[in-house]
Amino acid sequence: MSIDLSENRRYQQLADNFASAIHDGTWLPGSRLPAIRRVAMAQQVSINTVLSAWRLLEDRGLIESRPQSGYYVRSMLPAPEKSPGYLTTISTPGQAKLDLIDTVFAAQNHPDYINISLACPRDGDFYPTAKLARITASLLRRHPQIIGRYALPPGSETLRKEIARRASYMGMKLTAESITLTHGCMEALQLALRATTRPGDCVGLETPTYFFLFPLLSSLGLKTLEIPTDPQTGLSLDALEMVLQEGRIQALIAMPGLQNPLGCSMTPENKKRLAALMNQWQVPLIEDGLYDELQFREPQLPTVKAFDRDGWVIYCTSFTKTVAPDFRIGWMAAGRYSKEIARLKAFSSMAESTLLCETLAQFLATGGYDRHLRSLRRRYAANLDEARALIAQHFPVGTRATLPQGGFVFWITLPDSIDTETLFHRLLQEKICLTPGALYTLSDRANHAVRLSCCYPFDDRYRYAISRAGAVACEMSGLPAGAVEPRLA
Amino acid sequence: MSIDLSENRRYQQLADNFASAIHDGTWLPGSRLPAIRRVAMAQQVSINTVLSAWRLLEDRGLIESRPQSGYYVRSMLPAPEKSPGYLTTISTPGQAKLDLIDTVFAAQNHPDYINISLACPRDGDFYPTAKLARITASLLRRHPQIIGRYALPPGSETLRKEIARRASYMGMKLTAESITLTHGCMEALQLALRATTRPGDCVGLETPTYFFLFPLLSSLGLKTLEIPTDPQTGLSLDALEMVLQEGRIQALIAMPGLQNPLGCSMTPENKKRLAALMNQWQVPLIEDGLYDELQFREPQLPTVKAFDRDGWVIYCTSFTKTVAPDFRIGWMAAGRYSKEIARLKAFSSMAESTLLCETLAQFLATGGYDRHLRSLRRRYAANLDEARALIAQHFPVGTRATLPQGGFVFWITLPDSIDTETLFHRLLQEKICLTPGALYTLSDRANHAVRLSCCYPFDDRYRYAISRAGAVACEMSGLPAGAVEPRLA
């Protein structure tokens, strides 16, 4: 890759100038940047240089492109502060934590509540359901006997071939034989843990992390070690390396692609280093790639599995967030654990429905999955922007939020004085459901955070729920609304 | 229940007389009994008395009714001998056992092999697939958005209500709330074990028992205790009581309804005693009721769960053997473990597809499930009869077999000199797949047994496979064919 360094410097300089202007309030959130041609003339640079600068500003979350309209300054939400370099070992989630999970889960499931919390769509037309329905109906018309046949592992070869083909888009060289179909990603994680650990072992986790991992790990008799995770760049590899050197974990679960709840991604360089570390120390990495195909960026970045040398990475994912939530069809590529995983799946839940697998396979082969993914990413990106703008407007001064590069969840830290579990309970009385940060760690360090989910149609109820959450947080803290930095208010 | 004792004695006497005549060869297998009216006249009893006697002989497997034709003497296969009163504790299946499971499973799954082994249909029109397909297609036409909604626990209330309603037919008083939907019965058993045991615990098993339990238990770090099980009457409750008194097991898995691989059933009295024992000693029973709805007898006998006083029985079953194998929808009623099981399901594999659950619910409510079950039972009963007749004709002298009261699997013991793992490998070379007895116990006491499965259309390939299995067994042992007792030959 040859880059003209002077050109490189020129557009970076231009981007930095505009970034300063945005940060010092010269360009306010929501304002439109001047036309590219005008900037090029004024700055005496080429149009390409301006475009490169704009792309850089976009990557940094400062501006956004609106089709047929130009570039706009994004609503400004500062990023959460770096986590201090802590490590926490806690064996078992306490009863209070389990009860909180139950309460949140029941509320998320309540049809009358406004949900700004659950990381899965319950309404709306985000998915190609009509097309999938036509494929299923056609399969049933031609082969009704599918229903009467027992599904046996390893299950639909057509689907496993399609999966292997698509996996190459993110740098993974897989064969149909190396793939095990699972009942969603949750089962893939569960099987991966059972294959790689023994009761009493310790598993490394990002912090914060997906809340259902805690009861799952506990149910398997596993201890946990929360490893520092930066809200913008993900798992701290320096901390991980220390942990590996000291032999403190027997497996690691991480979401290096798009992390839940942070929404952040590791760089390809860090993913490569992570793969190298796991292979060097021969400790299995359970890579949860649930949101990988929802990266806004194209081409998609490679997974950690793409850099796996000796099969120490177990890649787990699912189509529940991307195409057919109800089908619950997931898959895993288990590297050196492949044979054991195939066995475990058979005597843990046997196989997946052939009808659903064949429907999905046919959709992947000919249904326009990539076109669907592009449209889904655009909608989620727009939703995230709007949600962040509402937070900036309605949440208390001092609120910060992550800027996801894909998916539909992000992480908001409120001023320390605001306990978000209290906020959760107060909003629940108004039938608004958000997820308190306390769910995502066994420590008490996320008590002032919440995760928001943007996989819903942005209607007035949803907008009201976010603004109302902000208003209650302001009431609780006595702080004024306006999460943007004061100089931009 | 008031019974006219003299009448009772009269028909029992009549039944005993005919039983002796069958056993001493007066009535040969396959011969037709005289018309009921003629017997009534000859014996000077009422027609009802003859009918009662015939029913008793039918229950004892000696005669069978053929519609529009009358009663016939069944092909005679002596029952396997009672197991001696042994107890075995073995912690882990050896590698050889695991490899054997893999080999058998791969062979069962091979499309070119003739399968007389796998306990699940892969061909034929045993199931109401056209009707189910119509329901699915209609649901998709009216509500395609189902596919786009994330399925959350506890899942379809309609289905759980239908299940609760039907459960009452076998004496279980359940509510929709107490039922957890699972990914087939295998997952129900897996969850039940995880909820009731800790690594290092010991689980009681019938012997022989379902072979996938061994790797499952081993993967959970559990030890096993095989408890004597009679091929005709099931689990020895005396042995169990001793084991419970000595505190040797922390849970018990059993199939008191229709046992796999034996095909035998416990009497309602024994089921009641089993429930009482588990409640008395406060040890959970995981009752695998997979084949319960395939009892040939109507009304269906109650389950052990029906006698459960304090919630120590966890009932597990599935619709995979009765109506929609591909859907893999199972359920469990976990008594005192209900809350924990609901949680475990959520963080182990979340939920079941709403599309499939609603299809099944609608079928149960209006699709003629009972009519379908009756037809399925008749076909399986006919298949079992034909298979037993073929065994009687082609297997070596000294072969014995169980006489199932339902379902489609049964257990055959060959003369001790015949190692059925060798038989299995020899038949595999001819692309015939049966299941060697060694799979069903960690001991070496079933090395001369096989399980046969009759859930296939009885075509010439299937008939050939059974007769060929018999011929190879005769070759191996040097014994003549003709498994029936010599005096009946």
PDB file of C-alpha atoms in Angstrom, chain A residues 95 98-99 102 105 108-109 118 120-123 127 129-130 132-133 136-137 140 144-154 183 186-187 190 194 198-199 210 212 215-216 218-220 320-321 323-328 339 343-356, chain B residues 95 98-99 102 105 108-109 118 120-123 127 129-130 132-133 136-137 140 144-154 183 186-187 190 194 198-199 210 212 215-216 218-220 320-321 323-328 339 343-356:
ATOM      1  CA  GLN A  95     -28.958 -13.801  44.537  1.00  0.00           C
ATOM      2  CA  LEU A  98     -29.902 -13.162  39.606  1.00  0.00           C
ATOM      3  CA  ASP A  99     -33.112 -11.541  40.798  1.00  0.00           C
ATOM      4  CA  ASP A 102     -35.105 -12.015  36.250  1.00  0.00           C
ATOM      5  CA  PHE A 105     -35.917 -10.037  31.612  1.00  0.00           C
ATOM      6  CA  GLN A 108     -38.268  -6.787  28.584  1.00  0.00           C
ATOM      7  CA  ASN A 109     -40.738  -9.522  27.745  1.00  0.00           C
ATOM      8  CA  LEU A 118     -33.879  -5.674  24.822  1.00  0.00           C
ATOM      9  CA  CYS A 120     -33.592  -8.116  19.854  1.00  0.00           C
ATOM     10  CA  PRO A 121     -36.408  -6.827  17.730  1.00  0.00           C
ATOM     11  CA  ARG A 122     -39.962  -7.618  18.764  1.00  0.00           C
ATOM     12  CA  ASP A 123     -41.762  -5.380  16.278  1.00  0.00           C
ATOM     13  CA  TYR A 127     -36.318  -8.588   8.475  1.00  0.00           C
ATOM     14  CA  THR A 129     -39.967 -12.173   6.622  1.00  0.00           C
ATOM     15  CA  ALA A 130     -42.142 -12.250   3.499  1.00  0.00           C
ATOM     16  CA  LEU A 132     -38.436 -16.285   4.107  1.00  0.00           C
ATOM     17  CA  ALA A 133     -42.104 -17.211   4.486  1.00  0.00           C
ATOM     18  CA  THR A 136     -40.658 -22.083   3.801  1.00  0.00           C
ATOM     19  CA  ALA A 137     -44.088 -22.431   2.196  1.00  0.00           C
ATOM     20  CA  LEU A 140     -43.447 -27.449   2.547  1.00  0.00           C
ATOM     21  CA  PRO A 144     -44.027 -31.849   3.341  1.00  0.00           C
ATOM     22  CA  GLN A 145     -42.346 -35.065   4.503  1.00  0.00           C
ATOM     23  CA  ILE A 146     -39.468 -32.940   5.910  1.00  0.00           C
ATOM     24  CA  ILE A 147     -41.614 -32.443   9.017  1.00  0.00           C
ATOM     25  CA  GLY A 148     -41.886 -36.204   9.542  1.00  0.00           C
ATOM     26  CA  ARG A 149     -38.150 -36.870   9.452  1.00  0.00           C
ATOM     27  CA  TYR A 150     -36.028 -36.819  12.533  1.00  0.00           C
ATOM     28  CA  ALA A 151     -33.292 -34.182  12.279  1.00  0.00           C
ATOM     29  CA  LEU A 152     -29.893 -35.724  12.943  1.00  0.00           C
ATOM     30  CA  PRO A 153     -26.534 -34.071  13.451  1.00  0.00           C
ATOM     31  CA  PRO A 154     -24.580 -32.633  11.699  1.00  0.00           C
ATOM     32  CA  HIS A 183     -29.820 -23.522  18.674  1.00  0.00           C
ATOM     33  CA  MET A 186     -26.442 -18.852  23.273  1.00  0.00           C
ATOM     34  CA  GLU A 187     -26.249 -22.617  22.828  1.00  0.00           C
ATOM     35  CA  GLN A 190     -22.817 -22.930  26.297  1.00  0.00           C
ATOM     36  CA  ARG A 194     -18.666 -27.165  28.346  1.00  0.00           C
ATOM     37  CA  ARG A 198     -14.031 -28.289  33.880  1.00  0.00           C
ATOM     38  CA  PRO A 199     -15.903 -27.215  37.012  1.00  0.00           C
ATOM     39  CA  TYR A 210     -23.366  -9.977  28.186  1.00  0.00           C
ATOM     40  CA  PHE A 212     -26.507 -14.102  30.727  1.00  0.00           C
ATOM     41  CA  PRO A 215     -25.571 -17.421  35.479  1.00  0.00           C
ATOM     42  CA  LEU A 216     -24.353 -19.680  32.665  1.00  0.00           C
ATOM     43  CA  SER A 218     -22.058 -20.176  37.550  1.00  0.00           C
ATOM     44  CA  SER A 219     -24.303 -23.089  36.520  1.00  0.00           C
ATOM     45  CA  LEU A 220     -21.233 -24.824  35.085  1.00  0.00           C
ATOM     46  CA  THR A 320     -31.008 -14.406  15.043  1.00  0.00           C
ATOM     47  CA  LYS A 321     -29.829 -10.784  14.883  1.00  0.00           C
ATOM     48  CA  VAL A 323     -32.103 -12.389   9.259  1.00  0.00           C
ATOM     49  CA  ALA A 324     -34.544 -14.746  11.022  1.00  0.00           C
ATOM     50  CA  PRO A 325     -34.800 -14.132  14.788  1.00  0.00           C
ATOM     51  CA  ASP A 326     -37.515 -16.750  15.277  1.00  0.00           C
ATOM     52  CA  PHE A 327     -35.533 -19.555  13.623  1.00  0.00           C
ATOM     53  CA  ARG A 328     -32.815 -19.454  16.312  1.00  0.00           C
ATOM     54  CA  LYS A 339     -15.108 -33.271  17.117  1.00  0.00           C
ATOM     55  CA  ARG A 343     -20.616 -34.897  20.051  1.00  0.00           C
ATOM     56  CA  LEU A 344     -21.693 -32.473  22.779  1.00  0.00           C
ATOM     57  CA  LYS A 345     -24.326 -30.960  20.501  1.00  0.00           C
ATOM     58  CA  ALA A 346     -25.718 -34.418  19.689  1.00  0.00           C
ATOM     59  CA  PHE A 347     -26.243 -35.483  23.290  1.00  0.00           C
ATOM     60  CA  SER A 348     -27.207 -32.017  24.527  1.00  0.00           C
ATOM     61  CA  SER A 349     -29.974 -31.137  22.057  1.00  0.00           C
ATOM     62  CA  MET A 350     -29.373 -33.358  19.009  1.00  0.00           C
ATOM     63  CA  ALA A 351     -29.906 -31.143  15.946  1.00  0.00           C
ATOM     64  CA  GLU A 352     -31.735 -28.226  14.329  1.00  0.00           C
ATOM     65  CA  SER A 353     -34.949 -28.349  12.327  1.00  0.00           C
ATOM     66  CA  THR A 354     -34.204 -29.248   8.708  1.00  0.00           C
ATOM     67  CA  LEU A 355     -37.158 -27.161   7.535  1.00  0.00           C
ATOM     68  CA  LEU A 356     -35.725 -23.999   9.093  1.00  0.00           C
TER      69      LEU A 356
ATOM     70  CA  GLN B  95     -12.983 -44.213  24.789  1.00  0.00           C
ATOM     71  CA  LEU B  98     -17.611 -43.371  22.932  1.00  0.00           C
ATOM     72  CA  ASP B  99     -16.114 -44.545  19.653  1.00  0.00           C
ATOM     73  CA  ASP B 102     -19.903 -42.527  17.125  1.00  0.00           C
ATOM     74  CA  PHE B 105     -24.554 -43.044  15.093  1.00  0.00           C
ATOM     75  CA  GLN B 108     -27.605 -44.858  11.545  1.00  0.00           C
ATOM     76  CA  ASN B 109     -27.296 -41.562   9.723  1.00  0.00           C
ATOM     77  CA  LEU B 118     -32.390 -45.843  14.826  1.00  0.00           C
ATOM     78  CA  CYS B 120     -36.676 -42.337  14.900  1.00  0.00           C
ATOM     79  CA  PRO B 121     -38.349 -42.426  11.545  1.00  0.00           C
ATOM     80  CA  ARG B 122     -36.412 -41.202   8.524  1.00  0.00           C
ATOM     81  CA  ASP B 123     -38.860 -42.328   5.834  1.00  0.00           C
ATOM     82  CA  TYR B 127     -46.799 -38.426  10.554  1.00  0.00           C
ATOM     83  CA  THR B 129     -47.002 -33.820   7.653  1.00  0.00           C
ATOM     84  CA  ALA B 130     -49.485 -32.500   5.090  1.00  0.00           C
ATOM     85  CA  LEU B 132     -48.862 -29.608   9.748  1.00  0.00           C
ATOM     86  CA  ALA B 133     -47.505 -28.074   6.544  1.00  0.00           C
ATOM     87  CA  THR B 136     -47.463 -23.603   9.041  1.00  0.00           C
ATOM     88  CA  ALA B 137     -48.177 -22.162   5.598  1.00  0.00           C
ATOM     89  CA  LEU B 140     -46.932 -17.635   7.530  1.00  0.00           C
ATOM     90  CA  PRO B 144     -45.132 -13.564   8.243  1.00  0.00           C
ATOM     91  CA  GLN B 145     -43.740 -11.165  10.855  1.00  0.00           C
ATOM     92  CA  ILE B 146     -43.471 -14.125  13.282  1.00  0.00           C
ATOM     93  CA  ILE B 147     -40.127 -14.934  11.622  1.00  0.00           C
ATOM     94  CA  GLY B 148     -38.803 -11.465  12.415  1.00  0.00           C
ATOM     95  CA  ARG B 149     -39.589 -11.590  16.128  1.00  0.00           C
ATOM     96  CA  TYR B 150     -37.094 -12.864  18.623  1.00  0.00           C
ATOM     97  CA  ALA B 151     -38.484 -15.851  20.521  1.00  0.00           C
ATOM     98  CA  LEU B 152     -38.280 -15.266  24.256  1.00  0.00           C
ATOM     99  CA  PRO B 153     -38.875 -17.659  27.132  1.00  0.00           C
ATOM    100  CA  PRO B 154     -41.272 -18.983  28.357  1.00  0.00           C
ATOM    101  CA  HIS B 183     -35.369 -28.275  22.175  1.00  0.00           C
ATOM    102  CA  MET B 186     -32.679 -34.538  24.966  1.00  0.00           C
ATOM    103  CA  GLU B 187     -32.366 -30.907  26.035  1.00  0.00           C
ATOM    104  CA  GLN B 190     -29.750 -32.209  29.950  1.00  0.00           C
ATOM    105  CA  ARG B 194     -27.826 -29.585  35.313  1.00  0.00           C
ATOM    106  CA  ARG B 198     -23.352 -30.888  40.944  1.00  0.00           C
ATOM    107  CA  PRO B 199     -20.169 -32.316  39.397  1.00  0.00           C
ATOM    108  CA  TYR B 210     -30.570 -44.794  26.505  1.00  0.00           C
ATOM    109  CA  PHE B 212     -26.590 -40.909  24.950  1.00  0.00           C
ATOM    110  CA  PRO B 215     -21.559 -39.197  27.451  1.00  0.00           C
ATOM    111  CA  LEU B 216     -24.038 -36.586  28.721  1.00  0.00           C
ATOM    112  CA  SER B 218     -19.779 -37.835  31.839  1.00  0.00           C
ATOM    113  CA  SER B 219     -19.653 -34.349  30.263  1.00  0.00           C
ATOM    114  CA  LEU B 220     -21.332 -32.974  33.386  1.00  0.00           C
ATOM    115  CA  THR B 320     -40.470 -35.707  18.149  1.00  0.00           C
ATOM    116  CA  LYS B 321     -41.652 -39.325  18.345  1.00  0.00           C
ATOM    117  CA  VAL B 323     -46.174 -35.906  15.661  1.00  0.00           C
ATOM    118  CA  ALA B 324     -43.447 -33.647  14.195  1.00  0.00           C
ATOM    119  CA  PRO B 325     -39.936 -35.131  14.417  1.00  0.00           C
ATOM    120  CA  ASP B 326     -38.328 -32.225  12.569  1.00  0.00           C
ATOM    121  CA  PHE B 327     -39.742 -29.559  14.899  1.00  0.00           C
ATOM    122  CA  ARG B 328     -37.797 -30.887  17.912  1.00  0.00           C
ATOM    123  CA  LYS B 339     -38.040 -21.691  38.425  1.00  0.00           C
ATOM    124  CA  ARG B 343     -33.698 -19.775  34.061  1.00  0.00           C
ATOM    125  CA  LEU B 344     -31.376 -22.532  32.861  1.00  0.00           C
ATOM    126  CA  LYS B 345     -33.282 -22.840  29.594  1.00  0.00           C
ATOM    127  CA  ALA B 346     -33.030 -19.079  29.010  1.00  0.00           C
ATOM    128  CA  PHE B 347     -29.260 -18.884  29.384  1.00  0.00           C
ATOM    129  CA  SER B 348     -28.597 -22.266  27.785  1.00  0.00           C
ATOM    130  CA  SER B 349     -30.511 -21.901  24.519  1.00  0.00           C
ATOM    131  CA  MET B 350     -33.096 -19.162  25.145  1.00  0.00           C
ATOM    132  CA  ALA B 351     -36.354 -20.361  23.574  1.00  0.00           C
ATOM    133  CA  GLU B 352     -38.101 -22.331  20.832  1.00  0.00           C
ATOM    134  CA  SER B 353     -39.285 -21.045  17.463  1.00  0.00           C
ATOM    135  CA  THR B 354     -42.718 -19.423  17.811  1.00  0.00           C
ATOM    136  CA  LEU B 355     -43.618 -20.482  14.277  1.00  0.00           C
ATOM    137  CA  LEU B 356     -43.103 -24.161  15.105  1.00  0.00           C
TER     138      LEU B 356
END
